[in-house]
GROMACS .gro file of C-alpha atoms in nm:
model
  160
    1MET     CA    1   9.653   9.523   5.514
    2PRO     CA    2  10.014   9.624   5.568
    3GLY     CA    3  10.074  10.008   5.549
    4ARG     CA    4   9.711  10.111   5.648
    5GLU     CA    5   9.774  10.117   6.037
    6ALA     CA    6   9.800  10.438   6.209
    7GLY     CA    7  10.107  10.474   6.433
    8ALA     CA    8  10.346  10.692   6.602
    9ARG     CA    9  10.704  10.776   6.523
   10GLY     CA   10  10.875  10.996   6.777
   11HIS     CA   11  10.606  11.233   6.881
   12LEU     CA   12  10.402  11.283   6.577
   13VAL     CA   13  10.101  11.035   6.568
   14VAL     CA   14  10.026  10.934   6.213
   15ARG     CA   15   9.685  10.813   6.112
   16GLU     CA   16   9.450  10.797   5.804
   17ALA     CA   17   9.237  11.100   5.768
   18THR     CA   18   8.846  11.106   5.833
   19ALA     CA   19   8.579  11.347   5.723
   20VAL     CA   20   8.639  11.565   6.036
   21ASP     CA   21   9.005  11.627   5.914
   22LEU     CA   22   8.924  11.772   5.595
   23ASP     CA   23   8.909  12.134   5.701
   24ALA     CA   24   9.265  12.105   5.883
   25ILE     CA   25   9.410  11.931   5.574
   26LEU     CA   26   9.283  12.228   5.344
   27ALA     CA   27   9.419  12.489   5.603
   28LEU     CA   28   9.775  12.322   5.586
   29MET     CA   29   9.743  12.325   5.186
   30VAL     CA   30   9.632  12.687   5.185
   31GLN     CA   31   9.930  12.803   5.386
   32ASP     CA   32  10.159  12.677   5.087
   33ALA     CA   33   9.959  12.738   4.776
   34ARG     CA   34  10.182  12.727   4.476
   35SER     CA   35   9.955  12.574   4.179
   36PRO     CA   36   9.629  12.675   4.030
   37THR     CA   37   9.471  12.346   4.160
   38THR     CA   38   9.572  12.419   4.531
   39PRO     CA   39   9.285  12.510   4.769
   40THR     CA   40   9.242  12.865   4.854
   41SER     CA   41   8.999  12.817   5.113
   42THR     CA   42   8.995  12.637   5.438
   43VAL     CA   43   8.614  12.551   5.424
   44ALA     CA   44   8.573  12.223   5.233
   45THR     CA   45   8.331  12.233   4.937
   46PRO     CA   46   8.103  11.942   4.867
   47ARG     CA   47   8.323  11.820   4.596
   48GLN     CA   48   8.624  11.798   4.824
   49ARG     CA   49   8.419  11.614   5.077
   50ALA     CA   50   8.300  11.369   4.825
   51ALA     CA   51   8.660  11.322   4.700
   52LEU     CA   52   8.782  11.243   5.058
   53THR     CA   53   8.493  10.998   5.108
   54GLU     CA   54   8.596  10.830   4.784
   55LEU     CA   55   8.992  10.823   4.860
   56VAL     CA   56   8.938  10.689   5.208
   57ALA     CA   57   8.756  10.407   5.065
   58ASP     CA   58   8.996  10.308   4.802
   59PRO     CA   59   9.273  10.106   4.911
   60SER     CA   60   9.509  10.247   4.639
   61HIS     CA   61   9.508  10.565   4.829
   62GLN     CA   62   9.586  10.685   5.180
   63VAL     CA   63   9.524  11.037   5.303
   64LEU     CA   64   9.736  11.081   5.603
   65VAL     CA   65   9.740  11.331   5.881
   66GLY     CA   66  10.003  11.388   6.166
   67GLU     CA   67   9.894  11.497   6.505
   68LEU     CA   68  10.055  11.657   6.797
   69GLU     CA   69   9.847  11.635   7.118
   70GLY     CA   70   9.535  11.583   6.894
   71THR     CA   71   9.587  11.873   6.664
   72VAL     CA   72   9.646  11.795   6.302
   73VAL     CA   73   9.982  11.955   6.206
   74ALA     CA   74  10.074  11.757   5.902
   75THR     CA   75   9.940  11.582   5.618
   76ALA     CA   76  10.044  11.378   5.298
   77HIS     CA   77   9.851  11.160   5.034
   78ILE     CA   78   9.976  10.847   4.908
   79THR     CA   79   9.866  10.660   4.583
   80TRP     CA   80   9.997  10.301   4.549
   81LEU     CA   81  10.061  10.249   4.182
   82ARG     CA   82  10.104   9.890   4.022
   83MET     CA   83  10.337   9.924   3.734
   84LEU     CA   84  10.464   9.708   3.455
   85SER     CA   85  10.804   9.834   3.522
   86ALA     CA   86  11.015   9.733   3.818
   87ASP     CA   87  10.896   9.372   3.716
   88GLY     CA   88  10.533   9.451   3.793
   89GLY     CA   89  10.656   9.646   4.117
   90LEU     CA   90  10.451   9.881   4.331
   91TYR     CA   91  10.535  10.245   4.337
   92CYS     CA   92  10.453  10.483   4.636
   93GLN     CA   93  10.351  10.815   4.500
   94VAL     CA   94  10.345  11.086   4.755
   95GLU     CA   95  10.171  11.415   4.726
   96ASN     CA   96  10.047  11.720   4.906
   97VAL     CA   97  10.291  11.692   5.193
   98ARG     CA   98  10.242  11.964   5.421
   99THR     CA   99  10.333  12.078   5.762
  100ASP     CA  100  10.188  12.349   5.974
  101GLU     CA  101  10.401  12.657   5.947
  102ALA     CA  102  10.403  12.728   6.298
  103HIS     CA  103  10.557  12.364   6.350
  104ARG     CA  104  10.815  12.368   6.069
  105GLY     CA  105  11.168  12.298   6.152
  106ARG     CA  106  11.092  12.057   6.442
  107GLY     CA  107  11.154  11.730   6.237
  108LEU     CA  108  10.776  11.653   6.202
  109GLY     CA  109  10.779  11.636   5.807
  110GLY     CA  110  11.074  11.387   5.857
  111GLU     CA  111  10.878  11.182   6.103
  112LEU     CA  112  10.583  11.185   5.858
  113MET     CA  113  10.803  11.079   5.552
  114ALA     CA  114  10.965  10.802   5.771
  115TRP     CA  115  10.629  10.650   5.828
  116ILE     CA  116  10.559  10.664   5.464
  117GLU     CA  117  10.883  10.505   5.397
  118THR     CA  118  10.819  10.225   5.656
  119ALA     CA  119  10.470  10.183   5.496
  120ALA     CA  120  10.614  10.149   5.147
  121ARG     CA  121  10.885   9.897   5.258
  122ASP     CA  122  10.613   9.697   5.437
  123ARG     CA  123  10.422   9.677   5.120
  124GLY     CA  124  10.733   9.559   4.907
  125ALA     CA  125  10.722   9.894   4.701
  126ALA     CA  126  11.001   9.935   4.455
  127ARG     CA  127  11.017  10.302   4.505
  128ILE     CA  128  10.887  10.611   4.649
  129GLN     CA  129  10.830  10.911   4.419
  130LEU     CA  130  10.700  11.241   4.456
  131THR     CA  131  10.681  11.597   4.286
  132THR     CA  132  10.756  11.921   4.431
  133ASN     CA  133  10.678  12.272   4.280
  134ARG     CA  134  11.003  12.436   4.153
  135SER     CA  135  10.951  12.743   4.365
  136ARG     CA  136  10.954  12.528   4.687
  137LEU     CA  137  11.322  12.549   4.745
  138ASP     CA  138  11.316  12.472   5.120
  139ALA     CA  139  11.107  12.166   5.028
  140HIS     CA  140  11.377  12.056   4.775
  141ARG     CA  141  11.639  12.063   5.049
  142PHE     CA  142  11.416  11.882   5.275
  143TYR     CA  143  11.357  11.584   5.060
  144GLU     CA  144  11.730  11.584   4.943
  145ARG     CA  145  11.810  11.547   5.322
  146LEU     CA  146  11.595  11.251   5.323
  147GLY     CA  147  11.777  11.093   5.017
  148TYR     CA  148  11.548  11.181   4.756
  149GLU     CA  149  11.703  11.280   4.424
  150PRO     CA  150  11.576  11.510   4.142
  151SER     CA  151  11.608  11.232   3.897
  152HIS     CA  152  11.329  11.322   3.666
  153LEU     CA  153  11.154  11.624   3.510
  154GLY     CA  154  10.795  11.648   3.598
  155MET     CA  155  10.544  11.803   3.344
  156LYS     CA  156  10.192  11.903   3.405
  157LYS     CA  157   9.888  12.026   3.192
  158TYR     CA  158   9.616  12.179   3.370
  159LEU     CA  159   9.281  12.099   3.222
  160THR     CA  160   9.060  12.327   3.444
   0.00000   0.00000   0.00000
């Protein structure tokens, strides 16, 4: 299936996550916790392990990790959404993009996002979309440098 293959761009190796990556993914998320639903522990719960198993098995999802020399230093979660808009087009929803704080500023996030854009183009996606917390000003500048525009206002209602 196009877009599901692992590969390298520059020196970051991007691949789909496996169960052994979950603690590393959580560690990246904990470094930049901004919302009430962001994990606060680097130790995976049974529910998180079950969620990763479900996501990995679902072709509408890709949980990605980026590795440097075998160490997970970046992650992102893609959801592929078929829409009635865009003439039945496919949207690539990107969430939970994180780069290890010790490796930021080296272009790794850009490499990960380039991999995602290639996967979206390979699948014929009409657009890539993402949300980012209002307080993540560095992230806003990062996405804008990559050509993303703050075109919509995102709204959330937390249920738990």
